[in-house]
Short mmCIF file of N, CA and C in Angstrom, two decimals:
data_model
loop_
_atom_site.label_atom_id
_atom_site.label_comp_id
_atom_site.label_asym_id
_atom_site.label_seq_id
_atom_site.Cartn_x
_atom_site.Cartn_y
_atom_site.Cartn_z
N MET A 1 -142.52 217.65 360.50
CA MET A 1 -143.43 218.77 360.75
C MET A 1 -143.84 219.46 359.69
N ALA A 2 -145.13 219.99 359.89
CA ALA A 2 -145.61 221.04 359.18
C ALA A 2 -144.99 222.25 358.78
N GLY A 3 -145.09 222.16 357.37
CA GLY A 3 -144.77 224.35 356.94
C GLY A 3 -145.56 225.00 357.67
N ARG A 4 -144.93 226.40 357.62
CA ARG A 4 -145.65 227.36 358.08
C ARG A 4 -146.03 228.32 356.87
N GLN A 5 -147.41 228.43 356.82
CA GLN A 5 -148.05 229.30 355.87
C GLN A 5 -147.29 230.59 355.52
N GLY A 6 -146.88 230.88 354.31
CA GLY A 6 -146.21 232.14 353.50
C GLY A 6 -144.64 232.10 353.86
N ASN A 7 -143.83 230.93 354.30
CA ASN A 7 -142.53 230.96 354.37
C ASN A 7 -141.97 229.76 353.09
N LYS A 8 -140.64 229.57 353.26
CA LYS A 8 -139.89 229.01 352.39
C LYS A 8 -140.67 227.41 352.39
N GLU A 9 -140.96 226.83 353.43
CA GLU A 9 -141.23 225.56 354.02
C GLU A 9 -142.45 225.11 353.22
N GLY A 10 -143.44 226.07 353.00
CA GLY A 10 -144.51 225.94 352.20
C GLY A 10 -146.03 225.93 352.91
N PRO A 11 -147.10 225.00 352.63
CA PRO A 11 -148.29 225.70 353.25
C PRO A 11 -148.22 224.55 354.42
N VAL A 12 -149.07 224.90 355.25
CA VAL A 12 -149.25 224.20 356.32
C VAL A 12 -150.05 222.72 355.83
N LEU A 13 -149.54 221.90 356.38
CA LEU A 13 -149.97 220.29 356.15
C LEU A 13 -150.69 219.97 357.49
N VAL A 14 -151.57 218.90 357.34
CA VAL A 14 -152.19 218.21 358.43
C VAL A 14 -152.13 216.71 358.32
N CYS A 15 -151.97 216.26 359.03
CA CYS A 15 -151.56 214.68 359.43
C CYS A 15 -152.91 214.38 359.86
N ARG A 16 -153.38 212.97 359.05
CA ARG A 16 -154.84 212.26 359.56
C ARG A 16 -154.38 210.97 359.12
N ASN A 17 -155.14 209.90 360.15
CA ASN A 17 -155.05 208.59 360.06
C ASN A 17 -156.18 208.20 359.22
N VAL A 18 -156.13 207.56 358.24
CA VAL A 18 -157.00 206.65 357.64
C VAL A 18 -156.81 205.24 357.33
N LYS A 19 -158.00 204.82 357.24
CA LYS A 19 -157.83 202.92 356.80
C LYS A 19 -158.08 202.58 355.25
N VAL A 20 -156.99 202.38 354.80
CA VAL A 20 -156.86 202.20 353.28
C VAL A 20 -156.88 200.62 352.99
N SER A 21 -157.87 200.09 352.35
CA SER A 21 -157.70 198.67 352.03
C SER A 21 -157.56 197.91 353.37
N GLY A 22 -158.41 198.14 354.56
CA GLY A 22 -158.03 197.79 355.96
C GLY A 22 -157.02 198.03 356.44
N ARG A 23 -155.94 198.77 356.01
CA ARG A 23 -154.98 199.01 356.59
C ARG A 23 -154.70 200.62 357.15
N ARG A 24 -154.31 200.62 358.44
CA ARG A 24 -154.13 202.00 359.02
C ARG A 24 -153.02 202.77 358.23
N THR A 25 -153.08 204.09 357.75
CA THR A 25 -151.90 205.32 356.99
C THR A 25 -152.44 206.46 357.34
N SER A 26 -151.05 207.01 357.50
CA SER A 26 -151.33 208.49 357.71
C SER A 26 -151.07 209.13 356.22
N LEU A 27 -151.90 210.33 356.27
CA LEU A 27 -151.92 211.20 355.18
C LEU A 27 -151.63 212.51 355.33
N ARG A 28 -150.58 213.15 354.89
CA ARG A 28 -150.49 214.63 355.21
C ARG A 28 -150.79 215.80 354.19
N MET A 29 -151.80 216.49 354.26
CA MET A 29 -152.38 217.36 352.98
C MET A 29 -152.77 218.52 353.40
N GLU A 30 -152.98 219.39 352.74
CA GLU A 30 -153.52 220.75 353.03
C GLU A 30 -155.14 220.75 353.61
N PRO A 31 -155.12 221.73 354.58
CA PRO A 31 -156.63 221.88 355.32
C PRO A 31 -157.82 221.72 354.06
N TYR A 32 -157.46 222.37 353.05
CA TYR A 32 -158.52 222.77 352.25
C TYR A 32 -158.56 222.03 351.36
N ILE A 33 -157.69 220.54 351.29
CA ILE A 33 -157.88 219.25 350.72
C ILE A 33 -158.52 218.41 351.55
N TRP A 34 -158.33 218.41 352.84
CA TRP A 34 -159.00 217.70 353.87
C TRP A 34 -160.63 218.08 354.06
N GLU A 35 -160.87 219.48 353.74
CA GLU A 35 -162.14 220.05 353.71
C GLU A 35 -163.07 220.08 352.52
N SER A 36 -162.15 219.74 351.48
CA SER A 36 -162.94 219.47 349.75
C SER A 36 -163.20 217.66 350.32
N LEU A 37 -162.23 217.02 350.38
CA LEU A 37 -162.62 215.46 350.49
C LEU A 37 -163.63 215.06 351.15
N LYS A 38 -163.75 215.78 352.48
CA LYS A 38 -164.95 215.72 353.26
C LYS A 38 -166.15 216.28 352.87
N GLU A 39 -166.22 216.95 351.95
CA GLU A 39 -167.31 217.63 351.25
C GLU A 39 -167.73 216.44 350.21
N ILE A 40 -166.97 215.98 349.50
CA ILE A 40 -167.21 214.78 348.24
C ILE A 40 -168.07 213.83 349.29
N CYS A 41 -167.14 213.50 350.13
CA CYS A 41 -167.54 211.94 351.35
C CYS A 41 -169.11 212.43 351.64
N GLU A 42 -169.42 213.61 352.07
CA GLU A 42 -170.79 213.95 352.51
C GLU A 42 -171.96 213.73 351.33
N ARG A 43 -171.30 214.72 350.16
CA ARG A 43 -172.28 214.37 348.98
C ARG A 43 -172.38 212.92 348.38
N GLU A 44 -171.44 212.27 348.31
CA GLU A 44 -171.73 210.78 347.89
C GLU A 44 -171.82 209.94 348.96
N GLY A 45 -172.20 210.08 350.17
CA GLY A 45 -172.80 209.20 351.18
C GLY A 45 -171.60 208.10 351.53
N LEU A 46 -170.18 208.50 351.25
CA LEU A 46 -169.25 207.50 351.38
C LEU A 46 -168.25 207.99 352.55
N THR A 47 -167.71 206.84 353.29
CA THR A 47 -166.82 207.33 354.40
C THR A 47 -165.28 207.87 353.84
N LEU A 48 -164.39 208.59 354.58
CA LEU A 48 -163.25 208.83 354.10
C LEU A 48 -162.41 207.72 354.07
N ASN A 49 -162.56 206.66 354.46
CA ASN A 49 -161.90 205.61 354.62
C ASN A 49 -162.36 204.70 352.88
N ASP A 50 -163.63 204.82 352.85
CA ASP A 50 -163.99 204.29 351.55
C ASP A 50 -163.62 204.83 350.49
N ILE A 51 -163.52 206.48 350.36
CA ILE A 51 -163.12 207.32 349.36
C ILE A 51 -161.70 206.71 349.07
N CYS A 52 -160.89 206.79 350.06
CA CYS A 52 -159.34 206.89 349.85
C CYS A 52 -159.14 205.22 349.37
N THR A 53 -160.10 204.43 349.84
CA THR A 53 -159.76 202.97 349.23
C THR A 53 -160.19 202.98 348.07
N GLN A 54 -160.81 203.64 347.56
CA GLN A 54 -161.12 203.54 346.04
C GLN A 54 -160.13 204.16 345.38
N ILE A 55 -159.61 205.44 345.54
CA ILE A 55 -158.60 206.02 344.90
C ILE A 55 -157.59 205.42 344.85
N ASP A 56 -157.12 204.45 346.06
CA ASP A 56 -155.75 203.68 346.09
C ASP A 56 -155.94 202.59 345.22
N GLN A 57 -157.48 202.03 344.80
CA GLN A 57 -157.37 200.92 344.07
C GLN A 57 -157.03 201.05 342.52
N ARG A 58 -157.17 202.39 342.48
CA ARG A 58 -156.91 202.97 340.90
C ARG A 58 -155.84 203.83 340.71
N ARG A 59 -155.15 203.74 341.55
CA ARG A 59 -153.68 204.88 341.42
C ARG A 59 -152.44 204.44 340.92
N GLY A 60 -152.46 203.10 340.72
CA GLY A 60 -151.23 202.28 339.93
C GLY A 60 -150.09 202.76 340.85
N GLU A 61 -149.02 203.10 340.31
CA GLU A 61 -148.08 203.56 340.95
C GLU A 61 -147.79 205.03 341.59
N ALA A 62 -148.96 205.79 341.36
CA ALA A 62 -148.79 207.21 341.78
C ALA A 62 -148.88 207.11 343.50
N ASN A 63 -148.43 208.47 343.63
CA ASN A 63 -148.44 208.84 345.09
C ASN A 63 -150.08 209.15 345.29
N LEU A 64 -150.46 208.40 346.77
CA LEU A 64 -151.59 208.49 347.18
C LEU A 64 -152.18 209.67 347.36
N THR A 65 -151.40 210.60 348.12
CA THR A 65 -151.72 211.81 348.31
C THR A 65 -152.06 212.74 346.97
N ALA A 66 -150.73 212.74 345.96
CA ALA A 66 -151.15 213.08 344.82
C ALA A 66 -152.45 212.65 343.90
N SER A 67 -152.46 211.41 344.24
CA SER A 67 -154.01 210.83 343.64
C SER A 67 -155.20 211.68 343.94
N ILE A 68 -155.33 211.87 345.63
CA ILE A 68 -156.30 212.23 345.93
C ILE A 68 -156.52 213.83 345.87
N ARG A 69 -155.62 214.25 345.47
CA ARG A 69 -155.91 215.79 345.02
C ARG A 69 -155.96 216.00 343.57
N VAL A 70 -155.63 214.80 343.01
CA VAL A 70 -156.40 215.23 341.38
C VAL A 70 -157.35 214.67 341.26
N PHE A 71 -157.98 213.76 342.46
CA PHE A 71 -159.25 213.32 342.07
C PHE A 71 -160.03 214.20 342.57
N ILE A 72 -159.98 215.15 343.54
CA ILE A 72 -160.65 216.17 344.11
C ILE A 72 -160.86 217.19 342.53
N VAL A 73 -160.02 217.63 342.05
CA VAL A 73 -160.07 218.64 341.21
C VAL A 73 -161.09 217.82 340.15
N SER A 74 -160.83 216.55 339.83
CA SER A 74 -161.41 216.11 338.54
C SER A 74 -163.24 216.09 339.18
N TYR A 75 -163.54 215.65 340.24
CA TYR A 75 -164.15 215.75 340.90
C TYR A 75 -165.18 217.13 340.69
N PHE A 76 -164.36 218.18 341.12
CA PHE A 76 -165.36 219.23 341.21
C PHE A 76 -165.41 219.87 339.70
N ARG A 77 -164.47 219.55 339.02
CA ARG A 77 -164.31 220.06 337.35
C ARG A 77 -165.94 219.38 336.66
N ASN A 78 -165.69 217.98 336.97
CA ASN A 78 -167.05 217.29 336.36
C ASN A 78 -168.27 217.47 336.94
N ALA A 79 -168.43 218.32 337.81
CA ALA A 79 -169.52 218.68 338.69
C ALA A 79 -169.85 219.94 338.45
N ILE A 80 -168.58 221.07 338.12
CA ILE A 80 -169.37 222.10 337.61
C ILE A 80 -169.47 222.38 335.70
N GLY A 81 -169.01 221.46 335.20
CA GLY A 81 -169.29 221.43 333.84
C GLY A 81 -168.69 222.45 333.35
N SER A 82 -169.46 223.36 332.41
CA SER A 82 -169.10 224.53 331.77
C SER A 82 -169.57 225.78 332.31
N ARG A 83 -170.73 225.49 333.51
CA ARG A 83 -171.37 226.82 334.26
C ARG A 83 -170.39 227.70 334.65
N GLY A 84 -171.00 228.62 334.81
CA GLY A 84 -169.98 229.89 335.47
C GLY A 84 -168.84 230.66 334.65
N PHE A 85 -168.44 229.83 333.65
CA PHE A 85 -167.33 230.67 332.99
C PHE A 85 -167.63 231.77 332.27
N SER A 86 -166.99 233.00 332.42
CA SER A 86 -167.02 234.05 331.73
C SER A 86 -165.95 234.11 330.55
N GLU A 87 -166.53 234.95 329.36
CA GLU A 87 -165.97 235.53 328.14
C GLU A 87 -165.04 236.32 328.65
N ASP A 88 -165.71 237.46 329.12
CA ASP A 88 -164.81 238.51 329.52
C ASP A 88 -164.03 238.77 330.83
N GLY A 89 -162.92 238.33 330.57
CA GLY A 89 -162.06 238.34 332.04
C GLY A 89 -162.29 237.10 333.18
N PRO A 90 -161.72 237.29 334.01
CA PRO A 90 -161.75 236.19 335.05
C PRO A 90 -163.02 235.80 335.47
N SER A 91 -163.59 234.78 335.76
CA SER A 91 -164.90 234.50 336.04
C SER A 91 -164.94 234.64 337.82
N THR A 92 -166.04 234.34 338.24
CA THR A 92 -166.40 234.48 339.69
C THR A 92 -165.94 233.54 340.19
N ILE A 93 -165.54 232.28 339.30
CA ILE A 93 -165.37 230.77 339.83
C ILE A 93 -163.65 231.05 340.04
N LEU A 94 -163.06 231.66 339.13
CA LEU A 94 -161.64 232.12 339.18
C LEU A 94 -161.16 232.55 340.43
N ARG A 95 -161.99 233.43 340.78
CA ARG A 95 -162.09 234.84 341.66
C ARG A 95 -162.08 234.09 343.17
N LYS A 96 -163.21 233.16 343.21
CA LYS A 96 -163.31 232.70 344.08
C LYS A 96 -162.26 231.15 344.88
N ALA A 97 -162.16 230.72 343.56
CA ALA A 97 -161.05 229.88 344.13
C ALA A 97 -159.78 230.17 344.64
N MET A 98 -159.33 231.20 343.86
CA MET A 98 -157.81 231.92 344.11
C MET A 98 -158.34 232.36 345.87
N ASP A 99 -159.23 233.22 346.00
CA ASP A 99 -159.29 233.68 347.36
C ASP A 99 -159.66 232.56 348.42
N ASP A 100 -160.17 231.48 347.97
CA ASP A 100 -160.51 230.14 348.84
C ASP A 100 -158.97 229.50 348.88
N ALA A 101 -158.15 229.46 348.06
CA ALA A 101 -157.15 228.44 348.17
C ALA A 101 -155.90 229.05 348.34
N ILE A 102 -155.52 230.51 348.08
CA ILE A 102 -154.53 231.38 348.13
C ILE A 102 -154.84 232.87 348.81
N PRO A 103 -155.13 232.84 349.95
CA PRO A 103 -156.01 234.00 350.14
C PRO A 103 -155.20 235.33 350.09
N PRO A 104 -155.71 236.70 349.70
CA PRO A 104 -154.80 237.61 349.25
C PRO A 104 -153.89 237.63 350.67
N PHE A 105 -152.61 238.27 350.53
CA PHE A 105 -152.08 239.20 351.09
C PHE A 105 -151.98 240.11 351.77
N ASP A 106 -152.38 240.42 353.15
CA ASP A 106 -152.62 241.98 353.54
C ASP A 106 -151.55 242.61 353.92
#
């Protein structure tokens, strides 16, 4: 069962089926992770199955979902390079990432 947002169970997880190296498996990840992975697939012209297979083939003993999360961070870190960083306090990138990943509590 997925946890509920904001309680001790943690963030909501979404379960989706993917084919990794030709075999069907289910992955449970946060909606924002799924959206990020979808965006990468669209940018790179790959299917979700293709990108998950490539990650799976390189992950060694690491957990597949953890490897996907690390891949996403690495992808976007490489995409941004050093653009947008601020010398005077939090950058717009930091504020946007916080707002997107962890919406302010009203």
